[in-house]
Short mmCIF file of C-alpha atoms in Angstrom, two decimals:
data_model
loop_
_atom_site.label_atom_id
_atom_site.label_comp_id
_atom_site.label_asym_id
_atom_site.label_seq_id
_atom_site.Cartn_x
_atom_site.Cartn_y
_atom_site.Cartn_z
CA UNK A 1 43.50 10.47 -96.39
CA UNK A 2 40.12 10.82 -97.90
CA UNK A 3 39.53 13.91 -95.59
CA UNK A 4 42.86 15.37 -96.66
CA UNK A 5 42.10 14.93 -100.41
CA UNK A 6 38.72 16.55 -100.20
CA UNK A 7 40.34 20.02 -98.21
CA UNK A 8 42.83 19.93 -101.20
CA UNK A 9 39.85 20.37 -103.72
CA UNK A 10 38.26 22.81 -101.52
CA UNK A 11 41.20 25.02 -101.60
CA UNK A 12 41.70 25.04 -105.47
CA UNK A 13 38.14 25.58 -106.18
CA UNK A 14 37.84 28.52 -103.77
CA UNK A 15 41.52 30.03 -105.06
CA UNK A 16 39.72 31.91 -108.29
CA UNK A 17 37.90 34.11 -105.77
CA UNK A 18 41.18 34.59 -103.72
CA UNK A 19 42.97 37.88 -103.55
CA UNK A 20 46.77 37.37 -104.28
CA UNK A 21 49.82 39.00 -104.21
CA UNK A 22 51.49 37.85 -107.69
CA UNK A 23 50.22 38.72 -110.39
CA UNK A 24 50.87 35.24 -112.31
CA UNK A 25 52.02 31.73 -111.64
CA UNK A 26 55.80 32.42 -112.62
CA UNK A 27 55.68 35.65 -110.66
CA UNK A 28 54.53 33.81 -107.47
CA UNK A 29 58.00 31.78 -107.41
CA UNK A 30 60.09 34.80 -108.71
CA UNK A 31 59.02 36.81 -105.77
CA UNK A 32 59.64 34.31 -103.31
CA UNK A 33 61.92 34.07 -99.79
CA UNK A 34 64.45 32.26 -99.98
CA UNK A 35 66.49 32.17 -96.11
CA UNK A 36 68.54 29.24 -94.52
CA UNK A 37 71.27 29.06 -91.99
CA UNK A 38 74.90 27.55 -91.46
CA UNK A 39 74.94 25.49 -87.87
CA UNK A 40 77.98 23.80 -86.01
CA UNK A 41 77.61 22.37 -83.02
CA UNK A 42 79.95 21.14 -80.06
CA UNK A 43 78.49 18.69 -77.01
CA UNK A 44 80.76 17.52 -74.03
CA UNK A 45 79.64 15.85 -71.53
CA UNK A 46 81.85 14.79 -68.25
CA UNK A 47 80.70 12.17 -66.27
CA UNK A 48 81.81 11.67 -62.02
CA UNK A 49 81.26 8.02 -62.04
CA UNK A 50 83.35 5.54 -63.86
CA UNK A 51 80.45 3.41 -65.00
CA UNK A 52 79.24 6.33 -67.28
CA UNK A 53 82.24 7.14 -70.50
CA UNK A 54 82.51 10.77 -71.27
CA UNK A 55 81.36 11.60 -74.70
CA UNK A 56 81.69 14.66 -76.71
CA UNK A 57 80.72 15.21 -80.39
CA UNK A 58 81.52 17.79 -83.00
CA UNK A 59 78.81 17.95 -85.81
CA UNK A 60 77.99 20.59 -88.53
CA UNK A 61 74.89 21.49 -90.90
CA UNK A 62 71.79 23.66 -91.76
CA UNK A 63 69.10 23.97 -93.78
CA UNK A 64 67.74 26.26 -96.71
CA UNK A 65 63.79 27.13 -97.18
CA UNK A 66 61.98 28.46 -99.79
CA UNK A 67 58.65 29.68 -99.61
CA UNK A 68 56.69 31.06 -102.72
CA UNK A 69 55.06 34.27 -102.41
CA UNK A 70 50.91 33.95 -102.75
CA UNK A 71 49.31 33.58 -106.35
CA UNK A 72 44.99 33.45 -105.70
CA UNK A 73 45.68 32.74 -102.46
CA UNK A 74 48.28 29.59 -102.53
CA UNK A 75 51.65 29.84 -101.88
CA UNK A 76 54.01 26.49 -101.86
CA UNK A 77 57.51 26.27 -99.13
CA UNK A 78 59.84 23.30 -98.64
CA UNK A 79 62.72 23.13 -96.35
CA UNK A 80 66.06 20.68 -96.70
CA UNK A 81 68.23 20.11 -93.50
CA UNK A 82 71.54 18.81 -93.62
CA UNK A 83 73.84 16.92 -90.30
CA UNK A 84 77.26 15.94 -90.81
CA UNK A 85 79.27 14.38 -88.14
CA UNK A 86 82.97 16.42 -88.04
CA UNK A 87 84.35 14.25 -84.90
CA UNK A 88 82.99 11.93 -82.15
CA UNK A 89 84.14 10.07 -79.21
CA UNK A 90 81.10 8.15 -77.69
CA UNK A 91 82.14 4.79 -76.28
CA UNK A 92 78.51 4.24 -75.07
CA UNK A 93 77.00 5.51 -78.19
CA UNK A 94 74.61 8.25 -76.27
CA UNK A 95 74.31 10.36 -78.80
CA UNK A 96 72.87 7.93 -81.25
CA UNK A 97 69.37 9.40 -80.83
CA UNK A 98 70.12 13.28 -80.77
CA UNK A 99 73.08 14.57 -82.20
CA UNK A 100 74.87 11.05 -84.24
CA UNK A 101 73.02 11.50 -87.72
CA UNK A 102 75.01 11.71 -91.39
CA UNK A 103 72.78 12.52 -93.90
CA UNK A 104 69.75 14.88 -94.99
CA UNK A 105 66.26 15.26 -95.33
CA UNK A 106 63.37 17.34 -96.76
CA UNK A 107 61.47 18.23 -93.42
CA UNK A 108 58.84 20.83 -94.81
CA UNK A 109 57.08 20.35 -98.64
CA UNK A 110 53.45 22.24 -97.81
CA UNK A 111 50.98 24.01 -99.74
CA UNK A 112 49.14 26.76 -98.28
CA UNK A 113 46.05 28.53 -99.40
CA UNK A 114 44.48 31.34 -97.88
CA UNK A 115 40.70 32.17 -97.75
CA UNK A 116 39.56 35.50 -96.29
CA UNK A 117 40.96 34.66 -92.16
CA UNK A 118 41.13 31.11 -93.25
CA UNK A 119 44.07 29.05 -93.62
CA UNK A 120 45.02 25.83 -94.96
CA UNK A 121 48.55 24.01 -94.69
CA UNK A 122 48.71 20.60 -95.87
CA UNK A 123 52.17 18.68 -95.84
CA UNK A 124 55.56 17.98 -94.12
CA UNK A 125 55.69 21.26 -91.66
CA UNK A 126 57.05 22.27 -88.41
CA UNK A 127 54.34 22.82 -85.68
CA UNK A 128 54.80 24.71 -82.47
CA UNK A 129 51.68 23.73 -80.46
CA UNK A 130 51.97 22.66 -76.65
CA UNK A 131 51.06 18.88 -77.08
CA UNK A 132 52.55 18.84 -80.35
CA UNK A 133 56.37 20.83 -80.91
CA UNK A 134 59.37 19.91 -82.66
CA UNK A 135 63.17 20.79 -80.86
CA UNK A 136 65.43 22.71 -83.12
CA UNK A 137 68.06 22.18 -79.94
CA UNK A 138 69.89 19.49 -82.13
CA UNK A 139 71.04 19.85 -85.86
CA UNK A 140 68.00 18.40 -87.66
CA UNK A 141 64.63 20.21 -86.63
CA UNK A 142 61.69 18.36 -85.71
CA UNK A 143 59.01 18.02 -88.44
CA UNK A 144 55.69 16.77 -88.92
CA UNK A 145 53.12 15.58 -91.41
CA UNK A 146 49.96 17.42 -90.55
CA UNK A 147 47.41 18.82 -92.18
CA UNK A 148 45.91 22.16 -90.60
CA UNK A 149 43.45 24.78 -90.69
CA UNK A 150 43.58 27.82 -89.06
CA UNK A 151 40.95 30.80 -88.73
CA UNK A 152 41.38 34.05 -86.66
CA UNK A 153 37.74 35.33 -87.56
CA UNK A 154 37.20 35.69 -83.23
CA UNK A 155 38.65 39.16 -82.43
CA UNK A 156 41.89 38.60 -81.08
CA UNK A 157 41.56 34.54 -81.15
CA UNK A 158 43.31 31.96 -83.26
CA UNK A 159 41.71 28.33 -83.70
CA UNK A 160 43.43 25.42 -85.06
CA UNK A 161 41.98 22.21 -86.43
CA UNK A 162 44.71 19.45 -87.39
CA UNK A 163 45.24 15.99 -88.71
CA UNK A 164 48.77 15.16 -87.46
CA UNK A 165 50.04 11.68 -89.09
CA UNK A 166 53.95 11.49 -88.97
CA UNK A 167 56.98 12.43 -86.71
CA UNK A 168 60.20 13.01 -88.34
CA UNK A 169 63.14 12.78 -85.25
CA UNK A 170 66.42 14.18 -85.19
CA UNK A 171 68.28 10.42 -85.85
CA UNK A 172 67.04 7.45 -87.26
CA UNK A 173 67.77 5.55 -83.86
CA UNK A 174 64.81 7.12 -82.41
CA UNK A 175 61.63 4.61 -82.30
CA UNK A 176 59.98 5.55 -79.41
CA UNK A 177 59.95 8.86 -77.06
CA UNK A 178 59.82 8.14 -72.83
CA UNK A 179 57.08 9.49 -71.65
CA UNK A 180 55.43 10.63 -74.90
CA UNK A 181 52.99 10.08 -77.89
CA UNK A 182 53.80 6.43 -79.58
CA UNK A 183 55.13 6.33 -83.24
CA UNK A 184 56.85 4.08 -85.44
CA UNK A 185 59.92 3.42 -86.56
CA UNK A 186 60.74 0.50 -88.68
CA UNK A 187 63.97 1.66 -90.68
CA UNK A 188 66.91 -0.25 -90.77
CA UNK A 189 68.51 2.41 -88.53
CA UNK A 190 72.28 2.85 -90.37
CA UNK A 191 73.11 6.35 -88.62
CA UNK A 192 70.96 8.55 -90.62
CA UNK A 193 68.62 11.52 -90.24
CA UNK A 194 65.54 10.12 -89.02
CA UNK A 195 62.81 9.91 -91.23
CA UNK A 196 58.75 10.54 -91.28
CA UNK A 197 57.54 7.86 -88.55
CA UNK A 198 53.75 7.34 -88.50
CA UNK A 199 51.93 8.62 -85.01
CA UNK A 200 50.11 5.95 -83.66
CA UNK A 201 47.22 3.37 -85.24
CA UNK A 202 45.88 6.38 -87.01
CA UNK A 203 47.51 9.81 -86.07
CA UNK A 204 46.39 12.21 -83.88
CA UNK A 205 43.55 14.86 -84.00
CA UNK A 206 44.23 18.49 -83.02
CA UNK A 207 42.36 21.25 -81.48
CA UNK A 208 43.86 24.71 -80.29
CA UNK A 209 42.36 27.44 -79.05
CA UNK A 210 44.82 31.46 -78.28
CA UNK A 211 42.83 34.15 -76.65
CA UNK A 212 43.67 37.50 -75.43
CA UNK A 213 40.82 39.34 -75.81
CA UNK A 214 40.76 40.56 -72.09
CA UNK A 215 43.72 42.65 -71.32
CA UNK A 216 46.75 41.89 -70.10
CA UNK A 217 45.47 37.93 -70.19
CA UNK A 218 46.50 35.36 -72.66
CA UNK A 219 44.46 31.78 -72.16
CA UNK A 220 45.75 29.27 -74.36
CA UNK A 221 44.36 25.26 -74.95
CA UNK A 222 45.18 22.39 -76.30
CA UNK A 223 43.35 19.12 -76.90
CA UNK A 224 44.52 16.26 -78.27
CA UNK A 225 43.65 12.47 -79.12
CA UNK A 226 46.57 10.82 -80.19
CA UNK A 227 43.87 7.38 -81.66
CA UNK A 228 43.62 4.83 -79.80
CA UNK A 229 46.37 5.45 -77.08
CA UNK A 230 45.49 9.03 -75.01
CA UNK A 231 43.79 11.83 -75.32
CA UNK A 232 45.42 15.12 -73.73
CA UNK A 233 44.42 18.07 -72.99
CA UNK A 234 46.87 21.02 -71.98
CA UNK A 235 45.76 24.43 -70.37
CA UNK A 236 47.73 28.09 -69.57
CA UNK A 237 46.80 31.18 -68.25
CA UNK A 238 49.20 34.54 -67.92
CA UNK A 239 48.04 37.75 -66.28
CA UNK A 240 51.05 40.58 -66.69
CA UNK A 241 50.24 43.75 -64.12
CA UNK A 242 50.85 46.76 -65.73
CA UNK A 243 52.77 48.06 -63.05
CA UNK A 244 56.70 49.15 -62.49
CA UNK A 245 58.26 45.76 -62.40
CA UNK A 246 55.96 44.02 -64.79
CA UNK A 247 54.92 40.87 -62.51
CA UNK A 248 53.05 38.31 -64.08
CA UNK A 249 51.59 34.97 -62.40
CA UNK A 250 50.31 31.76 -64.36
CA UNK A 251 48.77 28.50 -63.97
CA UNK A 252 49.09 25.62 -66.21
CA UNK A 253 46.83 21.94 -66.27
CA UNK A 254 47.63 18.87 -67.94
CA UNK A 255 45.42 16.12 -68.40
CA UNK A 256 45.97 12.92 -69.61
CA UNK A 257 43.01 10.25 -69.85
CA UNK A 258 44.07 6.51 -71.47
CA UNK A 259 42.53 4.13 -74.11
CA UNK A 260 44.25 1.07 -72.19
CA UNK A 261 42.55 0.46 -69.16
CA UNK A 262 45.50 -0.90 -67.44
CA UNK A 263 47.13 2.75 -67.58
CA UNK A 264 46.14 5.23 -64.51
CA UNK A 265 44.70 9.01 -66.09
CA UNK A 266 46.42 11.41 -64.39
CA UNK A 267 47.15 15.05 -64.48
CA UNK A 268 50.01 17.69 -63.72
CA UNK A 269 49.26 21.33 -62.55
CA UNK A 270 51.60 24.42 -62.39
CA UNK A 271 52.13 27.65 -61.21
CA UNK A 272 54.72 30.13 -62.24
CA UNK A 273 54.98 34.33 -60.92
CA UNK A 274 57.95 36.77 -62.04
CA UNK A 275 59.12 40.18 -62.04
CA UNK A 276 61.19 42.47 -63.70
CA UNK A 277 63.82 44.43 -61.88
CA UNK A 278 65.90 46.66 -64.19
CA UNK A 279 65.93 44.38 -67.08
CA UNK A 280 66.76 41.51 -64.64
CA UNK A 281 63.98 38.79 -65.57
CA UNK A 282 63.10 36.86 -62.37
CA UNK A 283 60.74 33.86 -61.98
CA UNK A 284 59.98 31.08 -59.79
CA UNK A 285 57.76 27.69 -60.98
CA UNK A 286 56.34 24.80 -59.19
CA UNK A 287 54.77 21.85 -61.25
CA UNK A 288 52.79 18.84 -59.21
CA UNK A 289 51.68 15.05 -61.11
CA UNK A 290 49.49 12.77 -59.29
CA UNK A 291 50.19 9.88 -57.78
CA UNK A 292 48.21 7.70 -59.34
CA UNK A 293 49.75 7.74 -62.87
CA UNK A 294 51.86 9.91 -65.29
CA UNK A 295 50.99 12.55 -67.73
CA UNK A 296 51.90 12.44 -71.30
CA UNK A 297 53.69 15.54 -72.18
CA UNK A 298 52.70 14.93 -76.25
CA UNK A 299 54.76 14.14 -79.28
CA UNK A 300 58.06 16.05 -80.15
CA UNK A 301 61.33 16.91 -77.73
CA UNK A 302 59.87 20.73 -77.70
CA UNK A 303 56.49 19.21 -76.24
CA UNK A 304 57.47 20.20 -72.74
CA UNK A 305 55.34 23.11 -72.05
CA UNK A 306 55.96 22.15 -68.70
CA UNK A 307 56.37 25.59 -66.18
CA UNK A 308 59.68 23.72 -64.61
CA UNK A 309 60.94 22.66 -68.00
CA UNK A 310 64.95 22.58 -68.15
CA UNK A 311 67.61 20.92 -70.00
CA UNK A 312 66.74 17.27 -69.50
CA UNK A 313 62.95 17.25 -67.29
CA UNK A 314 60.91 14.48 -69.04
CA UNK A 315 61.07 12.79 -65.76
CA UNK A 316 58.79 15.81 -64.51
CA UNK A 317 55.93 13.87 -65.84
CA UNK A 318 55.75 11.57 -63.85
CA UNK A 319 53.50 10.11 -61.35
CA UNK A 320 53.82 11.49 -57.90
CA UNK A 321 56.95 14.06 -59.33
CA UNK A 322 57.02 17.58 -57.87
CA UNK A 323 59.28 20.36 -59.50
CA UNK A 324 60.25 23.13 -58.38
CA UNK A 325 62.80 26.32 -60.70
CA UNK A 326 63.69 29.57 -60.06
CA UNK A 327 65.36 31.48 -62.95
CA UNK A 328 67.34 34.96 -63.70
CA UNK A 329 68.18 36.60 -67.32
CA UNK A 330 69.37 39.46 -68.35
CA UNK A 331 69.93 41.20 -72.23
CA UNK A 332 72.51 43.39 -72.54
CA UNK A 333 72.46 44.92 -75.93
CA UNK A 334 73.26 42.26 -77.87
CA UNK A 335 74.39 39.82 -75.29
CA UNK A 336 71.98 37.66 -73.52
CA UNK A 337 72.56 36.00 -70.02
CA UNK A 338 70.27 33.44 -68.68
CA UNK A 339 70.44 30.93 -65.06
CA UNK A 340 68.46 28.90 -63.49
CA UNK A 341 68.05 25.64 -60.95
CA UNK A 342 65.54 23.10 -61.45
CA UNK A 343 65.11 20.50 -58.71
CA UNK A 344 62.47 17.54 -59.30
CA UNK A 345 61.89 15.22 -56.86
CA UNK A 346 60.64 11.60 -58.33
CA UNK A 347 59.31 8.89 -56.01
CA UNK A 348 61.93 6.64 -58.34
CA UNK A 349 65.22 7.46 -57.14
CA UNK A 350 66.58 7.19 -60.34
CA UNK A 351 64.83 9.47 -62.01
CA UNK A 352 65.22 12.24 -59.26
CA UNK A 353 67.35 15.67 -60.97
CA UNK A 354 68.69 18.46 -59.53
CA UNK A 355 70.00 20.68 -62.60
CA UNK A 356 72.06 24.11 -62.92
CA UNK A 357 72.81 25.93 -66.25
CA UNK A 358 73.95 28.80 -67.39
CA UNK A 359 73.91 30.07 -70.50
CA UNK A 360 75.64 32.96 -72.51
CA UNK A 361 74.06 33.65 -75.86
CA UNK A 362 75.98 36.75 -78.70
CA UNK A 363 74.86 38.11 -81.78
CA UNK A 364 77.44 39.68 -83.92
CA UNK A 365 77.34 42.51 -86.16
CA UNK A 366 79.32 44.45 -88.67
CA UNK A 367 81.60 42.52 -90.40
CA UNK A 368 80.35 39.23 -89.17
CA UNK A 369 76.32 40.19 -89.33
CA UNK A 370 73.77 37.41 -89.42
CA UNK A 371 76.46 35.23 -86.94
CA UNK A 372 75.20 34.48 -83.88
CA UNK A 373 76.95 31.97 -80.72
CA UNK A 374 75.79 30.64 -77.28
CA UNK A 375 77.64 28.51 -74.61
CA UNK A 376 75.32 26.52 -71.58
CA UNK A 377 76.94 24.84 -69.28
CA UNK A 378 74.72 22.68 -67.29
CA UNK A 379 75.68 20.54 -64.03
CA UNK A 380 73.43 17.44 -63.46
CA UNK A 381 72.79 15.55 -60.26
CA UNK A 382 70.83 12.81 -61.06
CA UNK A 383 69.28 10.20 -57.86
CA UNK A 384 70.54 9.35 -54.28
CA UNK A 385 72.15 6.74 -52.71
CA UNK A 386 73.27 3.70 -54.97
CA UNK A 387 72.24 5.55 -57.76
CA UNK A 388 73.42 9.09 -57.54
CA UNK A 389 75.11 10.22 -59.95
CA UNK A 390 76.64 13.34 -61.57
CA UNK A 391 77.37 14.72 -64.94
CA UNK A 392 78.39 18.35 -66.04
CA UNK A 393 78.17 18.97 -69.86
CA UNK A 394 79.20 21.56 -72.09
CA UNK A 395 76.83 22.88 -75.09
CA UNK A 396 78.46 25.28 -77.46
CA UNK A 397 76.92 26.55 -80.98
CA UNK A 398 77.39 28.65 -83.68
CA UNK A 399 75.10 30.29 -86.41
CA UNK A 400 75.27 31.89 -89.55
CA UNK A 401 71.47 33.16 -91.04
CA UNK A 402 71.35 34.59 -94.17
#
């Protein structure tokens, strides 16, 4: 907190000597952006086995953000979501931690202050950060308490330092991610939005590092100790050919090295190569863990930088798990067509997924500009033997930004 307080100071002392784009306090809020977005919802999901209910859920919401324009280099933004439950038929209450939430929350109040190439964002903010990424897949968006500075002085290179101390989840029945970052959850847990959670005995420190000052390559890393519990460190590389069909190849590394002593480090290491064929998009991916232990993807449902990432693949962090995805889109205007087959095969039967989707995403125009839908329909087949089972499920949403 102490170290937090002190880059506060910093940044108002240094704001006289600031450049800015309004030309006085009340002009600063006059002349800021003001853009939300309407969202409902609709999950099915159709189980083969009569030990699992069907569920589906109807839900609707949004959110509105306001950000101030810059006055000597500060600027202030806040952002309010909203979820609202229309209908629901859950028997087994499985969408307690994602989609069953009544209620609203404020998931971004920051300040900002720029410096020259130098920036400071202190506050409740999203952050999109391979260790560290929160899922907009659901109706409340992912948030974090962090406090960051970022400086692209480096030609063509972005470094981050951060402070990260709370998670906000999509429900207040989260308390603890599998297979990711600890937090804290100690609400009552009545069926609300979740909440700002703290990270850990003390948060977790933050260091990220974008090149591309080579052509055609982009090298990105990502180190993180999450206090007292792991440290991680993520790394990608992408080389695009400048050629006729665009191929690219990349390799990915994951480390994870833990506090307790009891807990095996471990790491994961991927490789993905594509093409383009006429507009046709084509990969393949193949992702590897250890044996010895698992690999902690990070801390947010979007912390799954993973090459093989899919619908539902948290179990692709774990020990001894190879994956394996091949994948197809295609844009058409303003129509956008996507496939692909992930297969991951876990030593624990239960945990071992073959998974199918496709999905269909539309913007409209015209009359109905700023409205945008997708449908994915994904078919699971989760384990073998006594526990194989199956479950095809149905994810349709609509949007209206303004």
């Amino acid at each position: 907190m102490n170290f937090n307080k002190r880059t506060l100071i910093l940044a108002m002392a240094l704001a006289s000597t600031q450049t800015y784009a309004a030309e006085n306090f009340s002009d600063a809020f006059k002349q800021g952006q003001l853009k939300g977005q309407i969202k409902s919802y609709s999950f099915d999901e159709d189980y083969d086995s009569n030990d699992d209910a069907d569920n589906n859920i109807w839900a609707n919401g949004g959110y509105v953000s306001y950000k101030t324009e810059r006055f000597k280099g500060l600027s202030f933004g806040t952002t309010f979501q909203t979820s609202h439950v229309t209908s629901i038929d859950d028997p087994a209450d499985k969408f307690k931690k994602t989609m069953n939430a009544r209620g609203s929350v404020m998931s971004e109040s920051y300040l900002s202050f720029q410096f020259g190439n130098t920036n400071f964002k202190g506050g409740r903010q999203y952050l999109s950060l391979p260790l560290i990424k929160g899922s907009g897949s659901r109706l409340i968006k992912e948030s974090f308490e962090a406090y960051e500075i970022t400086n692209t002085d480096l030609p063509k290179t972005l470094i981050s330092f951060a402070k990260v101390n709370k998670y906000q989840t999509r429900t207040d029945k989260v308390t603890k991610n599998t297979n990711a970052a600890t937090f804290y959850n100690d609400d009552v847990q009545r069926g609300d939005v979740g909440g700002f959670y703290d990270i850990g005995t003390d948060g977790a420190l933050s260091f990220y590092l974008k090149n591309n000052s080579i052509e055609n390559l982009n090298l990105q890393a990502h180190y993180v100790d999450f206090i007292d519990e792991v440290k991680d460190v993520y790394i990608d590389a992408t080389y695009r050919f400048e050629t006729k069909f665009k191929p690219f190849i990349a390799a990915q590394y994951y480390g994870s090295n833990y506090d307790e002593s009891a807990r095996e480090d471990s790491k994961l290491l991927g490789y993905k190569a594509g093409v383009s064929i006429d507009g046709y998009n084509l990969h393949a991916a193949y992702t590897t863990v250890d044996d010895e232990g698992s690999v902690i993807r990070g801390i947010g449902e979007a912390a799954t930088a993973s090459f093989t990432n899919s619908s539902q693949t948290s179990g692709n962090y774990h020990a001894g798990t190879d994956s394996w995805q091949i994948g197809i889109s295609k844009k058409y205007n303003n129509l956008k067509v996507k496939l692909s087959h992930t297969d991951s095969d876990n030593p624990i039967s239960k945990y071992q997924l073959k998974q199918t989707y496709a999905e269909i995403g539309y913007k409209l125009s015209g009359a109905f500009q700023g409205c945008s839908t997708s449908i994915r329909y994904t078919i699971y087949d989760f384990g073998t033997d006594a526990d194989a089972k199956d479950k095809d499920e149905i994810r349709a949403k609509f949007f209206y930004s303004f």
